[in-house]
Amino acid sequence: MKRQMTGAKMIVQALIDQGVDTVFGYPGGAVLPIYDEVFQQNSIKHVLVRHEQGAVHAAEGYARSTGKPGVVLVTSGPGATNAVTGLTDALLDSIPLVVLTGQVPTFMIGSDAFQEADTVGITRPCTKHNWLVKETDNLGATLHEAFHVATHGRPGPVLIDIPKDVQFATGSYESPKPSTSRYQPQVKGNMEEITELVAAMETAKRPIFYTGGGVINSGPAASQLLRELVDATGFPVTSTLMGLGAYPASGDKWLGMLGMHGLYEANMAMHDCDLMINIGARFDDRITGVIDSFSPKSTKAHIDIDPSSINKVIRIDIPIVGDVGHVLEDLLKVWKSRGRKTNSEGLAKWWSKIEEWRAKDCLKFTQSGKVIKPQHALTRLEALTKDHDRYITTEVGQHQMWAAQYLGFEEPNRWMTSGGLGTMGYGFPASIGVQMAHPESLVINVAGEASWLMNMQEMGTAMQFGLPVKQFILNNERLGMVRQWQELLHGERYSQSWSEALPDFVKLAEAFGAKGIICSDPDDLDDAIMEMINYDGPVIFDCLVEKHENCFPMIPSGKAHNEMLLPGDHETQGVIDAKGSVLV
Amino acid sequence: MAALKIKKGATSHSAYNLRPNFSDVVEKHTLAVLVENEPGALARVIGLFSGRGYNIDSLTVAEVDHTGHLSRITIVTSGTPQVIEQIKAQVGRIVPVHEVHDLTVEGPSVERELAMFKVICKGEHRVEALRLADIFRVNVVDSTLESFVFEITGAPEKIDAFAELMRPLGLADVARTGVAALARGV
């Protein structure tokens, strides 16, 4: 049924019809009519951020922790350009977002009007798709299509640019219909190829599942199917940063995260396997190390909903285009119908080899003396929070990698981190988005002090909306990862990689009306963490840690999986050659 | 699509076309891309090529189906087989792209290009230019006492060859459309 309404009303109506309950945004001249409609309704909660970048990251946190698309509403010009980092972040990590931007009225487009920017031009390469809507009659259908595109196929951010006159004008609106969209990516895998993979699984001596964010994006059912598949076959499983939680960290087939700062056993198993089954990951350069020496002896299968991910970086022997959930369902069905075969003799040998690697205990560290090691801080955080209904976000850097190494994730959608883009300043606003979606849960942002300062203005948002987010800052007064690379690559010349003139984080918290906790003594750590958990409100936890701790294990850039640096490898100078040093 | 003479081919639902080809030889491929004729559609395709560092040797675009709002973009590109496969996959996932066809591998196809040449010449050169134009079945579309504008249609190689012949005779200006291509047969 078609109804007449203004464009602004249509926007709010479409959001309601799409099941949106929360919008993250910031008003401005070009979105005033929409904000007027937001004012006159109670179905959708609007979270007023303090910077548009924060709105997008908050929406990402909301999306990753719920599996629903995150929604953002910002104004034209600077509102839109401030959203660009978040859009790029969401594109690289395949996070579904619908971002609405105001635009100057259609008759002023191109005149360099006040707060005019070519938003669709600027955001074309950092969205999955975007639209400039020039007629109110097209607005409703475009909004519905935007939700469809953001959430179907490989998820991603979409943007709709809406001129102010289109918001004021009246047009006809229709509620969403079961999808009439032309955009229908393939979700079922080809059965011949699935059967070929099953045959390879039946005989493989040294198989490994290498899983990624695609398992989580596919939905909770995909994680369940993965667990069933891993447990039934007995194959070892590792995951990218983005895929943590799809398989439980407590599972005995779990090798831990792989990649540049992944676990020794995971990387060695990737290097020596004879069958690699990539499920929803994309052979990112943080994962592969140097391509020429990447897993040289393996047959490689790749399950991905995006055909362009296959053979982009690594040549694939068994490509399967499809949604992880659908493909795993068929894969299990075929494997069972053929008699649930595996090469048990080969597998037993493979596991004993893996146990040898595990025995290296690559994450070991010794907490001694009066300075808190960052690994120790996270080990204690894990011990004291793992039984809570817990969500973790992170910023970007050493603390992020330590969090991935020392925290355990038992369920999908519990771990929100900026993987592909590596956006410092992601974690705090993301924690706000997560807490909005899960008001009763314990939401912790594991941060570094430098990253955290990049979006610290969002303290205002946390206070205004009473969001008890815990900011667990591992404060080494350094840009730790930059410093580590300068140590490895640039002769310990620590150019600009220290945090000077840091605020007193306790006073900063108090200035916003939040709680501040500072801890520098390992003996006080547990009590301080408990104080943070038990406080009903936002907390900034300033954890003063060892300043020059390096993050290991590490595949030095330009090296292969079996050339890792381990803790205790003190000879770090000159491990990266000229070829490796140009890599990021 | 039948009206547009486009065969459903290698871009079907099978992933078999994603099997690696291990050649590192750079090949030239002609791609036909059918895309929704909406604002920015061409910018998306071109932005993809520049953003990911692919080559565009030539590019033509025009609406081919007015009622269906479809434009056809013909791109001649070059790269190793892996890069070509990647280009097709990347173009194929652009939301308003309906179909991507690699005319170089999907069976025989015809390629044509239109070009115009301005040749400024007098005396013997003038006679020679006209004689060559006749051999190449080239039309004269403008003439003064000191110049011709020739119009030539053909495969790009034929146009290259004619350009080389005109150069010593006083070739002053060239306009080329880039390649349009269709699969042969039904």
Short mmCIF file of C-alpha atoms in Angstrom, two decimals, chain A residues 40-220:
data_model
loop_
_atom_site.label_atom_id
_atom_site.label_comp_id
_atom_site.label_asym_id
_atom_site.label_seq_id
_atom_site.Cartn_x
_atom_site.Cartn_y
_atom_site.Cartn_z
CA GLN A 40 8.47 13.17 17.05
CA GLN A 41 8.67 9.41 17.53
CA ASN A 42 9.62 6.87 20.19
CA SER A 43 10.33 3.71 18.18
CA ILE A 44 13.95 4.46 17.41
CA LYS A 45 16.53 5.46 19.95
CA HIS A 46 19.00 8.06 18.70
CA VAL A 47 22.48 7.99 20.23
CA LEU A 48 24.09 11.40 19.99
CA VAL A 49 27.81 10.88 19.50
CA ARG A 50 30.48 13.58 19.86
CA HIS A 51 32.10 13.08 16.44
CA GLU A 52 30.78 11.42 13.29
CA GLN A 53 33.67 8.93 13.18
CA GLY A 54 32.46 7.77 16.58
CA ALA A 55 28.96 7.26 15.17
CA VAL A 56 30.19 4.91 12.47
CA HIS A 57 32.42 2.88 14.80
CA ALA A 58 29.60 2.68 17.34
CA ALA A 59 27.31 1.38 14.59
CA GLU A 60 30.00 -1.16 13.69
CA GLY A 61 30.15 -2.32 17.30
CA TYR A 62 26.38 -2.60 17.34
CA ALA A 63 26.40 -4.54 14.06
CA ARG A 64 29.19 -6.95 14.98
CA SER A 65 27.69 -7.78 18.33
CA THR A 66 24.13 -8.30 17.07
CA GLY A 67 24.48 -9.47 13.47
CA LYS A 68 22.06 -6.69 12.47
CA PRO A 69 23.03 -3.72 10.29
CA GLY A 70 24.24 -0.62 12.12
CA VAL A 71 22.58 2.67 11.20
CA VAL A 72 24.21 6.10 11.10
CA LEU A 73 22.69 9.52 10.46
CA VAL A 74 24.99 12.49 9.82
CA THR A 75 24.86 15.79 8.05
CA SER A 76 26.38 16.89 4.74
CA GLY A 77 29.96 18.04 4.13
CA PRO A 78 32.05 17.54 7.27
CA GLY A 79 29.48 15.15 8.71
CA ALA A 80 29.95 12.90 5.71
CA THR A 81 33.73 13.28 5.42
CA ASN A 82 34.15 12.48 9.12
CA ALA A 83 32.33 9.22 8.45
CA VAL A 84 34.80 8.11 5.78
CA THR A 85 37.25 6.32 8.10
CA GLY A 86 34.44 4.30 9.64
CA LEU A 87 33.03 3.42 6.22
CA THR A 88 36.43 2.19 5.05
CA ASP A 89 36.84 0.22 8.26
CA ALA A 90 33.47 -1.44 7.76
CA LEU A 91 34.21 -2.18 4.11
CA LEU A 92 37.48 -3.96 4.91
CA ASP A 93 35.95 -5.97 7.75
CA SER A 94 32.65 -6.67 5.89
CA ILE A 95 30.38 -5.03 8.46
CA PRO A 96 26.81 -4.21 7.37
CA LEU A 97 26.06 -0.51 7.86
CA VAL A 98 23.45 1.85 6.46
CA VAL A 99 24.77 5.40 6.60
CA LEU A 100 22.41 8.28 5.84
CA THR A 101 23.97 11.63 4.98
CA GLY A 102 22.24 14.93 4.41
CA GLN A 103 23.08 16.87 1.28
CA VAL A 104 22.53 20.43 0.13
CA PRO A 105 19.27 20.83 -1.85
CA THR A 106 19.34 19.38 -5.37
CA PHE A 107 19.23 22.81 -7.02
CA MET A 108 22.41 23.83 -5.18
CA ILE A 109 24.44 20.68 -5.86
CA GLY A 110 27.61 21.58 -7.69
CA SER A 111 27.61 25.21 -6.61
CA ASP A 112 30.13 24.77 -3.76
CA ALA A 113 27.32 25.50 -1.33
CA PHE A 114 27.86 25.73 2.41
CA GLN A 115 28.72 22.28 3.81
CA GLU A 116 28.54 20.75 0.35
CA ALA A 117 30.79 17.82 -0.47
CA ASP A 118 30.59 15.28 -3.28
CA THR A 119 29.63 12.62 -0.77
CA VAL A 120 28.79 9.83 -3.21
CA GLY A 121 32.03 10.60 -5.07
CA ILE A 122 34.13 10.60 -1.92
CA THR A 123 32.53 7.46 -0.51
CA ARG A 124 32.28 5.44 -3.74
CA PRO A 125 35.50 3.50 -3.09
CA CYS A 126 34.79 3.02 0.63
CA THR A 127 31.22 1.71 0.46
CA LYS A 128 29.80 -1.48 -0.96
CA HIS A 129 27.36 0.74 -2.82
CA ASN A 130 25.97 4.25 -2.48
CA TRP A 131 23.11 6.35 -3.80
CA LEU A 132 22.25 10.01 -4.23
CA VAL A 133 18.47 10.24 -4.08
CA LYS A 134 17.15 13.16 -6.12
CA GLU A 135 13.42 12.44 -5.92
CA THR A 136 11.32 11.78 -2.87
CA ASP A 137 9.31 9.15 -4.75
CA ASN A 138 12.46 7.02 -5.05
CA LEU A 139 13.54 7.43 -1.45
CA GLY A 140 11.59 4.60 0.18
CA ALA A 141 12.62 1.97 -2.35
CA THR A 142 16.23 3.12 -2.16
CA LEU A 143 16.24 2.83 1.63
CA HIS A 144 14.88 -0.72 1.46
CA GLU A 145 17.37 -1.63 -1.24
CA ALA A 146 20.17 -0.20 0.92
CA PHE A 147 19.34 -2.56 3.77
CA HIS A 148 19.15 -5.45 1.32
CA VAL A 149 22.53 -4.70 -0.25
CA ALA A 150 24.26 -4.07 3.10
CA THR A 151 23.17 -7.42 4.52
CA HIS A 152 23.19 -9.76 1.51
CA GLY A 153 26.20 -11.36 -0.08
CA ARG A 154 29.40 -10.19 1.54
CA PRO A 155 28.11 -7.63 4.02
CA GLY A 156 29.39 -4.07 3.88
CA PRO A 157 28.62 -0.42 4.43
CA VAL A 158 26.22 1.43 2.12
CA LEU A 159 25.46 5.13 2.06
CA ILE A 160 22.44 7.14 0.98
CA ASP A 161 22.97 10.83 0.32
CA ILE A 162 19.70 12.75 0.71
CA PRO A 163 19.39 16.41 -0.38
CA LYS A 164 17.47 18.61 1.99
CA ASP A 165 14.70 19.47 -0.51
CA VAL A 166 14.08 15.74 -0.99
CA GLN A 167 13.56 15.47 2.77
CA PHE A 168 11.00 18.29 2.78
CA ALA A 169 9.09 17.21 -0.35
CA THR A 170 6.21 14.76 -0.24
CA GLY A 171 6.30 11.48 -2.10
CA SER A 172 4.81 8.02 -2.01
CA TYR A 173 6.15 5.36 0.30
CA GLU A 174 5.69 1.60 0.31
CA SER A 175 6.64 -0.81 3.09
CA PRO A 176 9.41 -3.30 2.26
CA LYS A 177 8.26 -6.31 0.27
CA PRO A 178 9.92 -9.73 0.23
CA SER A 179 12.94 -8.88 -1.76
CA THR A 180 12.38 -7.77 -5.30
CA SER A 181 16.01 -6.69 -5.53
CA ARG A 182 18.07 -7.79 -8.50
CA TYR A 183 21.05 -8.14 -6.14
CA GLN A 184 20.94 -11.81 -5.11
CA PRO A 185 24.44 -13.22 -4.59
CA GLN A 186 24.88 -16.95 -4.75
CA VAL A 187 24.69 -18.60 -1.32
CA LYS A 188 24.63 -22.32 -2.19
CA GLY A 189 27.96 -23.87 -3.08
CA ASN A 190 28.44 -26.06 -6.13
CA MET A 191 27.91 -29.70 -5.04
CA GLU A 192 30.66 -31.10 -7.29
CA GLU A 193 33.19 -28.83 -5.69
CA ILE A 194 31.92 -29.59 -2.19
CA THR A 195 32.24 -33.31 -2.96
CA GLU A 196 35.76 -32.74 -4.23
CA LEU A 197 36.63 -31.09 -0.92
CA VAL A 198 35.07 -33.96 1.03
CA ALA A 199 37.19 -36.42 -0.94
CA ALA A 200 40.30 -34.42 -0.09
CA MET A 201 39.27 -34.37 3.58
CA GLU A 202 38.87 -38.14 3.63
CA THR A 203 42.48 -38.80 2.74
CA ALA A 204 44.31 -35.77 4.12
CA LYS A 205 47.13 -36.59 6.49
CA ARG A 206 47.70 -33.07 7.77
CA PRO A 207 44.48 -31.06 7.35
CA ILE A 208 43.69 -27.71 8.95
CA PHE A 209 40.64 -25.46 9.06
CA TYR A 210 41.59 -21.83 8.62
CA THR A 211 38.50 -19.80 9.51
CA GLY A 212 37.72 -16.11 9.30
CA GLY A 213 35.19 -13.37 9.81
CA GLY A 214 32.97 -14.90 7.13
CA VAL A 215 31.92 -17.62 9.58
CA ILE A 216 30.71 -14.97 12.02
CA ASN A 217 29.09 -12.86 9.29
CA SER A 218 27.20 -15.90 8.06
CA GLY A 219 25.32 -16.04 11.38
CA PRO A 220 25.25 -18.18 14.52
#
